[in-house]
Tab-separated table of C-alpha atoms in Angstrom:
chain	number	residue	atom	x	y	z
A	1401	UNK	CA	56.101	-16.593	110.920
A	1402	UNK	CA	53.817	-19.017	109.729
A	1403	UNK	CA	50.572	-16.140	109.864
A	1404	UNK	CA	52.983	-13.622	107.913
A	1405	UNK	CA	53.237	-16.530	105.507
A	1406	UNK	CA	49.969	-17.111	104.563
A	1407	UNK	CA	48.590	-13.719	104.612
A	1408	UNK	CA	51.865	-13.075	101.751
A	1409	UNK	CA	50.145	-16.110	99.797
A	1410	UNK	CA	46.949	-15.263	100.212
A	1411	UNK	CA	47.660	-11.357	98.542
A	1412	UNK	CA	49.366	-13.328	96.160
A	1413	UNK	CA	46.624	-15.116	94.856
A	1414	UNK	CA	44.528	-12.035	95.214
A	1415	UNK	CA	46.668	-10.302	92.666
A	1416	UNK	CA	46.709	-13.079	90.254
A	1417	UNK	CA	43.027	-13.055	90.123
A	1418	UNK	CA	43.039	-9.666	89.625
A	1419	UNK	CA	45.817	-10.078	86.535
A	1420	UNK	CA	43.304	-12.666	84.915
A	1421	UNK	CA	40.580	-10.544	85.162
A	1422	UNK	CA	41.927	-7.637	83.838
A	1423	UNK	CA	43.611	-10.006	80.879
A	1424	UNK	CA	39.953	-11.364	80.073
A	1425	UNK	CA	38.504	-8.182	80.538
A	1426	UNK	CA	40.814	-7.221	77.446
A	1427	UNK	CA	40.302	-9.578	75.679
A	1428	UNK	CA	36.558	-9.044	75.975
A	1429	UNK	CA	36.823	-5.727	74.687
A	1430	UNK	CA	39.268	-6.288	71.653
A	1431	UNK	CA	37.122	-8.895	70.334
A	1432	UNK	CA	34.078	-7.212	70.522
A	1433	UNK	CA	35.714	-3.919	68.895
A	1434	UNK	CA	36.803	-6.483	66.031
A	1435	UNK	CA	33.305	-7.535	65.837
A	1436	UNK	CA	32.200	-4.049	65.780
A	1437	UNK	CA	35.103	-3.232	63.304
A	1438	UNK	CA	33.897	-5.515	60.683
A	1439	UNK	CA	30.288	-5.274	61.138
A	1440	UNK	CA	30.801	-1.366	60.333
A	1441	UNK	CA	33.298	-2.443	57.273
A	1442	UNK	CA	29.900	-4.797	56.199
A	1443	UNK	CA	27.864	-2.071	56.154
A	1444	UNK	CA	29.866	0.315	54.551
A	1445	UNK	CA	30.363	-2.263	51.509
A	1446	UNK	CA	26.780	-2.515	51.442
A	1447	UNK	CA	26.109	1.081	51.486
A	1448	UNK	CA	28.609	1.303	48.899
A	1449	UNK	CA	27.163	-1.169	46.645
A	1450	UNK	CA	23.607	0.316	47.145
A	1451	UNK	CA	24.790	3.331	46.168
A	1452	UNK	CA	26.413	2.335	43.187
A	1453	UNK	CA	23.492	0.163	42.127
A	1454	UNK	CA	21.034	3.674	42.203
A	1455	UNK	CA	23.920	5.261	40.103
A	1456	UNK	CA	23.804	3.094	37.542
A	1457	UNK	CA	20.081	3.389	37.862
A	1458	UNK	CA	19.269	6.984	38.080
A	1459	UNK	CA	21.823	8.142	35.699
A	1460	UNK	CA	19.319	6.919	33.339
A	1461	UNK	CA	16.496	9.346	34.129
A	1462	UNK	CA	15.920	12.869	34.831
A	1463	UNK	CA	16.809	14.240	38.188
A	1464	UNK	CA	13.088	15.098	38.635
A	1465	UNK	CA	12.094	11.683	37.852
A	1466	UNK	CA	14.390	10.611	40.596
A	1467	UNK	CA	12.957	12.902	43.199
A	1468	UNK	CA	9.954	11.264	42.917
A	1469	UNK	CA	10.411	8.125	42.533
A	1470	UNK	CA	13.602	8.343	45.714
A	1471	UNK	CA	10.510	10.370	47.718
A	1472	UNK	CA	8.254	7.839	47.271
A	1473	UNK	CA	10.537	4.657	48.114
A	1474	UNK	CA	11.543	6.889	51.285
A	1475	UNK	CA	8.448	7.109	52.747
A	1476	UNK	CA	7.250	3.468	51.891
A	1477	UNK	CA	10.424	2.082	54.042
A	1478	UNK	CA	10.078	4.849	56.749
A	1479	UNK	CA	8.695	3.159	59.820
A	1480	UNK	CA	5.284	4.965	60.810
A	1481	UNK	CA	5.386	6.396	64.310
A	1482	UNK	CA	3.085	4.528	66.389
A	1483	UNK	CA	-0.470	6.520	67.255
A	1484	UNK	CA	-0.403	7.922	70.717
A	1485	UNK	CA	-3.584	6.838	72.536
A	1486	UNK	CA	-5.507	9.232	73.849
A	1487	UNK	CA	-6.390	9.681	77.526
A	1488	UNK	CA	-9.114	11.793	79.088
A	1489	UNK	CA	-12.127	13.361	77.383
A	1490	UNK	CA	-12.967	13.885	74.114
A	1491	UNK	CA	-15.696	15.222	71.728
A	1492	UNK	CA	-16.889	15.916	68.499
A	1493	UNK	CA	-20.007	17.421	66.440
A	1494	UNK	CA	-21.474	17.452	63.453
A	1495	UNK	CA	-24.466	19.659	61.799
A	1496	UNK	CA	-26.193	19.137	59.081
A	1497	UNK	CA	-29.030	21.142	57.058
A	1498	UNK	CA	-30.329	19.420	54.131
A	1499	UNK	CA	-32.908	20.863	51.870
A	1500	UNK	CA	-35.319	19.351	49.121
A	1501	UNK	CA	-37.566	21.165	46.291
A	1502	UNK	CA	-39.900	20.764	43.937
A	1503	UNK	CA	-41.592	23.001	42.065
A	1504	UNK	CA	-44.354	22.065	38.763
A	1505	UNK	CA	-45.991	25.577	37.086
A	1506	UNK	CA	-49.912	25.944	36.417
A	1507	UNK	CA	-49.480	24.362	33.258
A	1508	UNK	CA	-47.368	21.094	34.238
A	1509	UNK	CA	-49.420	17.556	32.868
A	1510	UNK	CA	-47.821	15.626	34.557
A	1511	UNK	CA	-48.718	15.677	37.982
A	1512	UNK	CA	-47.566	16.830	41.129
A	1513	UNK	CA	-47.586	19.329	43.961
A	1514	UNK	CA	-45.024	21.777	44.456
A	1515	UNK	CA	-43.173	21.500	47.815
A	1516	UNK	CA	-40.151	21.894	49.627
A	1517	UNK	CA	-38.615	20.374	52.342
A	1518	UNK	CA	-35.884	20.621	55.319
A	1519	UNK	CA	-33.986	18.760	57.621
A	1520	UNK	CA	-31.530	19.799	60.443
A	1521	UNK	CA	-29.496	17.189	62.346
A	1522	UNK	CA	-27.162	17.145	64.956
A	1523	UNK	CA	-24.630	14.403	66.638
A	1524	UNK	CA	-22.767	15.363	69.523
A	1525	UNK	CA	-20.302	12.448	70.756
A	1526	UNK	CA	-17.997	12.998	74.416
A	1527	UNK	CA	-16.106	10.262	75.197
A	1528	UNK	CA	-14.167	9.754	77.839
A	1529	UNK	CA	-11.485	6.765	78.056
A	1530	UNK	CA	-8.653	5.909	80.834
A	1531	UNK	CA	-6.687	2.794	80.960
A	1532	UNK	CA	-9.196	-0.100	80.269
A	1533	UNK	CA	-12.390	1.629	80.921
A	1534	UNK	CA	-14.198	3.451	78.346
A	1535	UNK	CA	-17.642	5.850	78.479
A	1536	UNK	CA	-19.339	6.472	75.600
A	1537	UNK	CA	-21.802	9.569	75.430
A	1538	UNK	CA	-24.094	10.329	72.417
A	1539	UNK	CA	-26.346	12.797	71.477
A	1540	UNK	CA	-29.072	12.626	68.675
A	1541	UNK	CA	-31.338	15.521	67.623
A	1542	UNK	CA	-33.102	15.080	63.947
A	1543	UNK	CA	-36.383	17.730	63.194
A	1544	UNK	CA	-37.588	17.993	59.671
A	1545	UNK	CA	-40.426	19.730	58.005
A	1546	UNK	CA	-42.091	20.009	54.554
A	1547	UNK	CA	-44.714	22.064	53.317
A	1548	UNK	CA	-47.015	21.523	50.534
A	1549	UNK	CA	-48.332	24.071	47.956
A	1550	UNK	CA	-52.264	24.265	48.810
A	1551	UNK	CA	-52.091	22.631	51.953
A	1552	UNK	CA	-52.870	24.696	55.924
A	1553	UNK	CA	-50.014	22.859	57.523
A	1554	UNK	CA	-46.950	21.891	57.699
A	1555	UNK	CA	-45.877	17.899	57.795
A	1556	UNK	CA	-43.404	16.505	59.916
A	1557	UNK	CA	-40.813	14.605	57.673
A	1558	UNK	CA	-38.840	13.454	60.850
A	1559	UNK	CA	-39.141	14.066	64.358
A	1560	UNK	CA	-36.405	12.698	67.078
A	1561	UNK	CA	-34.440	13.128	70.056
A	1562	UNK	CA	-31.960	9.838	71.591
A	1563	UNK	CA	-29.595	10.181	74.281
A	1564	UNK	CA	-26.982	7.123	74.432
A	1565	UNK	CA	-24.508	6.356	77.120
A	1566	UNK	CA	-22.811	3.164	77.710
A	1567	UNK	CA	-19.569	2.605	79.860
A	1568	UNK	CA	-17.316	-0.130	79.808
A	1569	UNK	CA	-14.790	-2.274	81.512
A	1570	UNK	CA	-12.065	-4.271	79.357
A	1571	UNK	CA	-11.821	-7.927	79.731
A	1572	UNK	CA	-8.342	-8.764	78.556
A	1573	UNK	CA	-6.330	-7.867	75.996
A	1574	UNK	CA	-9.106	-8.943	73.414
A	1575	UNK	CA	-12.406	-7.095	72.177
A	1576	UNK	CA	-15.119	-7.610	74.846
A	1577	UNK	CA	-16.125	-5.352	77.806
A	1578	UNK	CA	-18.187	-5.370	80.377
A	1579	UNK	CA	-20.883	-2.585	79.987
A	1580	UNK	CA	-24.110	-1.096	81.494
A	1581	UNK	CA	-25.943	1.239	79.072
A	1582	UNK	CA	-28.711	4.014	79.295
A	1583	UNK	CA	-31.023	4.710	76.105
A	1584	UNK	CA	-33.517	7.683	76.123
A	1585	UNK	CA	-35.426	8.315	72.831
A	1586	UNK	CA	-38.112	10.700	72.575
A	1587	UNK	CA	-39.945	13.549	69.871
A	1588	UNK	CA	-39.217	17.792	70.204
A	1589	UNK	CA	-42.873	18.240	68.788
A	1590	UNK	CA	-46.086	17.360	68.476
A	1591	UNK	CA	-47.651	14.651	65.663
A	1592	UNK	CA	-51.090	14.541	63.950
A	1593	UNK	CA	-52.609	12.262	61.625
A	1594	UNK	CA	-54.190	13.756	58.673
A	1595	UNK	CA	-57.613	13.430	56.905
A	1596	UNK	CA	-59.756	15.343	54.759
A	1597	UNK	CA	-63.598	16.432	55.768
A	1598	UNK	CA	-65.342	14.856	53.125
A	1599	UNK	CA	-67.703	17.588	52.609
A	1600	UNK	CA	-65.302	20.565	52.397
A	1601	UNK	CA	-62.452	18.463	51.475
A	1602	UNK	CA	-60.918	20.555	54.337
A	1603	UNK	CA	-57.447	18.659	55.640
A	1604	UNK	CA	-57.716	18.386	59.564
A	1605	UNK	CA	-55.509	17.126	61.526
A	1606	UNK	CA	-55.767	15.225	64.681
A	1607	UNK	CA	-52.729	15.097	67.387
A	1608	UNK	CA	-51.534	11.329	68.240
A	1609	UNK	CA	-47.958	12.501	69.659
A	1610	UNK	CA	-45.660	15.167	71.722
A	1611	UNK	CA	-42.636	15.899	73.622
A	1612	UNK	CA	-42.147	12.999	75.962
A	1613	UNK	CA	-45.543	11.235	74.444
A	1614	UNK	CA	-44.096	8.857	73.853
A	1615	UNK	CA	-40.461	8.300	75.764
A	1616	UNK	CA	-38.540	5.500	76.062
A	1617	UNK	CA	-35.395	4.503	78.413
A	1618	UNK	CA	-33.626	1.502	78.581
A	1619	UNK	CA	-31.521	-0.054	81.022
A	1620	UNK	CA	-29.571	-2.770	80.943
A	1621	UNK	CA	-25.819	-4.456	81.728
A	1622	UNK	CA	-24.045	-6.906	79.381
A	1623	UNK	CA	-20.904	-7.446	77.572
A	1624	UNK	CA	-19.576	-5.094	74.318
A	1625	UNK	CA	-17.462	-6.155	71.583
A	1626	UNK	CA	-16.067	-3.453	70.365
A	1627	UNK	CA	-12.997	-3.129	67.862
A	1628	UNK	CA	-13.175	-0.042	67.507
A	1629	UNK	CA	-15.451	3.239	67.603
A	1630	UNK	CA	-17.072	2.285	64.157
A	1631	UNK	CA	-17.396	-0.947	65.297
A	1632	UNK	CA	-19.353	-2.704	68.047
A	1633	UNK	CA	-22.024	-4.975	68.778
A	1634	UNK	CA	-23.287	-4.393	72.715
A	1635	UNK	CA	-25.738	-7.652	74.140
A	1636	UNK	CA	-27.852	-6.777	77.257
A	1637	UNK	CA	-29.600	-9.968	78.038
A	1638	UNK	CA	-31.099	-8.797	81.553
A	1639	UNK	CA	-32.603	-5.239	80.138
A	1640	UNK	CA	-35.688	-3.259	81.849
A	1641	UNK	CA	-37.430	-0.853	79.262
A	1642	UNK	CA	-40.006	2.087	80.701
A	1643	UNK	CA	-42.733	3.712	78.183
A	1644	UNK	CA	-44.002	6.829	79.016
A	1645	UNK	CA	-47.566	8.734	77.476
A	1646	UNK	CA	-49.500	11.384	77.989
A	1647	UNK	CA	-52.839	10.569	79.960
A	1648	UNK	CA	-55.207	12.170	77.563
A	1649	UNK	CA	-53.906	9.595	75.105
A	1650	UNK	CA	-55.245	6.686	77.549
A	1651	UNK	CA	-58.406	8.269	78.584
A	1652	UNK	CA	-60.070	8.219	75.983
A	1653	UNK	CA	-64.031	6.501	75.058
A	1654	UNK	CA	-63.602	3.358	74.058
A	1655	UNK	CA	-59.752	2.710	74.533
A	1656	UNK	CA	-58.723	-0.807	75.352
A	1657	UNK	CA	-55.643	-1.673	77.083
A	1658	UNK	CA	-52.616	-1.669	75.138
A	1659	UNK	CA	-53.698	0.397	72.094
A	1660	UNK	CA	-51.273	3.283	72.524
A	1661	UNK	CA	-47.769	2.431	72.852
A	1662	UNK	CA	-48.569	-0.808	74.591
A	1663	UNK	CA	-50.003	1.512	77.800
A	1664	UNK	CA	-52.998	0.519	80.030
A	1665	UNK	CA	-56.777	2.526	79.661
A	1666	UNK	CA	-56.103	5.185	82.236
A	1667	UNK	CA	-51.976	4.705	82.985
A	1668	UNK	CA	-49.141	6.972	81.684
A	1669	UNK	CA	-46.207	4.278	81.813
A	1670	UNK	CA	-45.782	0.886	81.126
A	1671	UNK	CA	-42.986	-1.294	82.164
A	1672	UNK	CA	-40.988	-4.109	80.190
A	1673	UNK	CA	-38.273	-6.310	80.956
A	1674	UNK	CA	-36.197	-8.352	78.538
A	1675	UNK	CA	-32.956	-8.443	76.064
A	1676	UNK	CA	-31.612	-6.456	73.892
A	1677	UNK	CA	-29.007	-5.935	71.449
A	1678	UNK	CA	-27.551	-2.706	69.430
A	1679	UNK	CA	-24.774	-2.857	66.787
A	1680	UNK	CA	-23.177	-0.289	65.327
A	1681	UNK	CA	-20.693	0.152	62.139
A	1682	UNK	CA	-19.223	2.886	59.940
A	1683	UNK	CA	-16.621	2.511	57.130
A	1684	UNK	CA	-15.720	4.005	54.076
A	1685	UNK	CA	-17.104	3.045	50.751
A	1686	UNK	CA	-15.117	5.325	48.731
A	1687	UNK	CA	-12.729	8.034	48.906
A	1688	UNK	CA	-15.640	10.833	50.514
A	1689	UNK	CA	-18.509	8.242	50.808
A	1690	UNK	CA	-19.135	6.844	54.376
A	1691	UNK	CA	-22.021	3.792	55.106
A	1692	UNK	CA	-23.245	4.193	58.572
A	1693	UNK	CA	-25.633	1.604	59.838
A	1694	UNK	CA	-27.463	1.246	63.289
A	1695	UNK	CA	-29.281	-1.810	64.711
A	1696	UNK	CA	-31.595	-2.317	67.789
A	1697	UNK	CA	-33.058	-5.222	69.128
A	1698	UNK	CA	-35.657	-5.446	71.967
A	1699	UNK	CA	-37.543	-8.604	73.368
A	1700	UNK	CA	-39.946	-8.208	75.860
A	1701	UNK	CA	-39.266	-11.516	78.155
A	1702	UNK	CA	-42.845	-10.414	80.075
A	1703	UNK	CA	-45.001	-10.578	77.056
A	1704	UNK	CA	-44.773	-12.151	73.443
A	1705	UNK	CA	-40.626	-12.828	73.373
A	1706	UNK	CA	-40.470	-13.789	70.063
A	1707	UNK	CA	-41.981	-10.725	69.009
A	1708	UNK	CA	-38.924	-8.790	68.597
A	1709	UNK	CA	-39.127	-4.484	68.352
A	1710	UNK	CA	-36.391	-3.505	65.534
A	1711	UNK	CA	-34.922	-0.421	64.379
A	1712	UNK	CA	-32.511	0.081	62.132
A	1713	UNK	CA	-31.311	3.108	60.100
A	1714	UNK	CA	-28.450	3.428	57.056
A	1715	UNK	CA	-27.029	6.359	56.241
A	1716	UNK	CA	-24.839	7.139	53.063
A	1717	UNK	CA	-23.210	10.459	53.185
A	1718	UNK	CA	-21.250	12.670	50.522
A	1719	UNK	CA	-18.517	14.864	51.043
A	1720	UNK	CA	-18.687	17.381	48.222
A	1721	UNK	CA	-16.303	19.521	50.156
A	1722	UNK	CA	-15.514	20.859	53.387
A	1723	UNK	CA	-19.331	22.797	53.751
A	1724	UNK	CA	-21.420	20.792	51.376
A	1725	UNK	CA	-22.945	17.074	51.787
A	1726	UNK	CA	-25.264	14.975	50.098
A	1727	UNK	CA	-26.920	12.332	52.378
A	1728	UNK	CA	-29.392	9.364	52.106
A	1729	UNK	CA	-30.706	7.779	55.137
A	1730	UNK	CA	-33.502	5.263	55.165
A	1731	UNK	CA	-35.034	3.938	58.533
A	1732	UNK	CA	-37.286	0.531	59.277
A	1733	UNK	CA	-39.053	0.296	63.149
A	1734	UNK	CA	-41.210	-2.577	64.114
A	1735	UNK	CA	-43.221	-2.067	67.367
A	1736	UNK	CA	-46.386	-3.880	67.585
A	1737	UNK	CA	-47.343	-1.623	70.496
A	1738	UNK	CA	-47.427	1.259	68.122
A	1739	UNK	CA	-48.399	-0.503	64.653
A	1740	UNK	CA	-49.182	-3.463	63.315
A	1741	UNK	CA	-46.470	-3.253	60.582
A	1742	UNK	CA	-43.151	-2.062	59.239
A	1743	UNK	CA	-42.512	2.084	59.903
A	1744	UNK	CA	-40.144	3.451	56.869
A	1745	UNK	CA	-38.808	6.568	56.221
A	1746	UNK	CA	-36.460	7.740	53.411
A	1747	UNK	CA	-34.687	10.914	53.241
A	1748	UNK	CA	-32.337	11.905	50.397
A	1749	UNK	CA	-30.788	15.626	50.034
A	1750	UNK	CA	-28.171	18.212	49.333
A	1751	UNK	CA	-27.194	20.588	51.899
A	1752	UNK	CA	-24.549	22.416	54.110
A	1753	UNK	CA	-22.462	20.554	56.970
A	1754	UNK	CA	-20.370	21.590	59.794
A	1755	UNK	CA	-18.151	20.087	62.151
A	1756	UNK	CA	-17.129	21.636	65.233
């Protein structure tokens, strides 16, 4: 009797639990419908409000008017869908053919040879980027020619070929990577300084250069900041450098050590090892007028430090239109193993570009 009894109280209590739940439950439920009730009747008298605010508005102006002005205020207040970042490879190109002439007839006073000039570039960029590792591949060929009214040959106006490829590992959530990059610069063809035989005033020419005479690579790890693909700044304290030249270049009578490209009488190669640092940054100036700029740093820890090699290039392009560009690009390289001063080259045109 007395187990019959307590199992009946204990179902008891069981039930009344359940009662309470199912009351609070209710409750629950009502009140937030209420809540949802007049947060809906809130709304509405706002939207109602709104709306009769723009009536009063609009009715003023013509329909048109308020197309525009409605279109405009739309797509202010529309929330921009967030840019999907892209995984995997991906490349682009551009070519450019830019062409330069002057012409002065027999009867011209004041001065000057007729000429004309081209130049053809091409950059190639394939990147590849997964996660928080990024590999950066670039591809540099510039070749330009102009040829002078009078003159037997032709004259190099700009001769180059760089190779660039730099990977790197994020650090963070910030800006800086870890990297390790690869640089290989080099010419297509062959150089010559110029004089004139001062009895025929004949011009000859005298090669000093070719393909792979000289080369550079550079190898080095570090740390990139990068914020984005127009701009980055990549430092490679521990960095080894290799020259490369032609023998014929060394052999020479009377060549002492160092005179071409920093290369030993009698050696093709020459090795370096120091720091170096390349930054890089593109923006817009104006609608259809980009600034490109390029800066590399070398110091040769081995020999003379403080004797830092530069290079640096800008580059202001026009966008006429889709086909046509105007460009400007003016370079500065200091190497004492080629020169004992400041290289500079300026090249300003009009001419066709393609992207593909």
């Amino acid at each position: 009797m007395h187990t019959v009894s307590l199992y009946s109280t204990l179902a008891t209590k069981d039930q009344m639990n359940r009662f309470f739940l199912a009351v609070f439950l209710l409750l629950l439920v009502t009140k937030i419908s209420g809540q949802e009730k007049e947060k809906r009747k809130h709304l509405d008298s706002i939207q109602i409000n709104l709306k009769r605010s723009l009536d009063s508005i609009l009715k003023n102006t013509t329909n048109d008017l308020n197309i525009i002005v409605l279109k405009q205020k739309l797509k202010e207040i529309t929330p921009k869908k967030p840019k999907k970042e892209h995984i995997g490879w991906k490349d682009k190109a551009n070519f450019t053919l830019l062409f330069n002439q002057s012409v002065f007839n027999f009867d011209w006073q004041g001065g000057g040879t007729s000429n004309v000039a081209g130049n053809a570039t091409l950059n190639y960029e394939f990147n590849y980027k997964k996660n928080s590792l990024t590999w950066d591949n670039k591809i540099i060929a510039d070749y330009g020619l102009t040829f002078l009214k009078d003159e037997d040959f032709a004259r190099k106006t700009n001769d180059r070929i760089e190779f660039n490829t730099r990977l790197g590992q994020k650090i963070g959530q910030g800006f800086w990577n870890y990297s390790l990059f690869i640089n290989f610069r080099s010419q297509f063809d062959k150089g010559y300084r110029f004089t004139k035989n001062p009895d025929s005033e004949e011009t000859i020419r005298i090669e000093e250069t070719h393909f792979f005479s000289p080369a550079f690579i550079q190898v080095g790890p570090g740390l990139l900041w990068k914020k984005s693909d127009n701009l980055n700044v990549n430092i490679a304290p521990v960095t080894s450098r290799m020259i490369f030249v032609d023998k014929e270049f060394t052999n020479v009578t009377d060549y002492e050590d160092g005179d071409y490209f920093g290369v030993d009488a009698g050696e093709s190669s020459r090795f370096e090892f120091g720091g170096s640092l390349a930054a890089y940054s593109k923006y817009t100036i104006i609608k259809n007028i980009t600034l490109e700029q390029l800066l590399n740093l070398y110091s040769n820890y081995i020999e003379d430090p403080a004797n830092v090699d530069i290079d640096y290039t800008l580059s202001i392009n026009l966008l006429v239109n889709k086909y046509i560009t105007g460009s400007f690009v003016f370079q500065a390289i200091y190497d004492d193993n080629a020169t004992g001063g400041f290289q500079i080259r300026e090249v300003i045109g009009l001419g066709l570009k393609y992207k593909f």
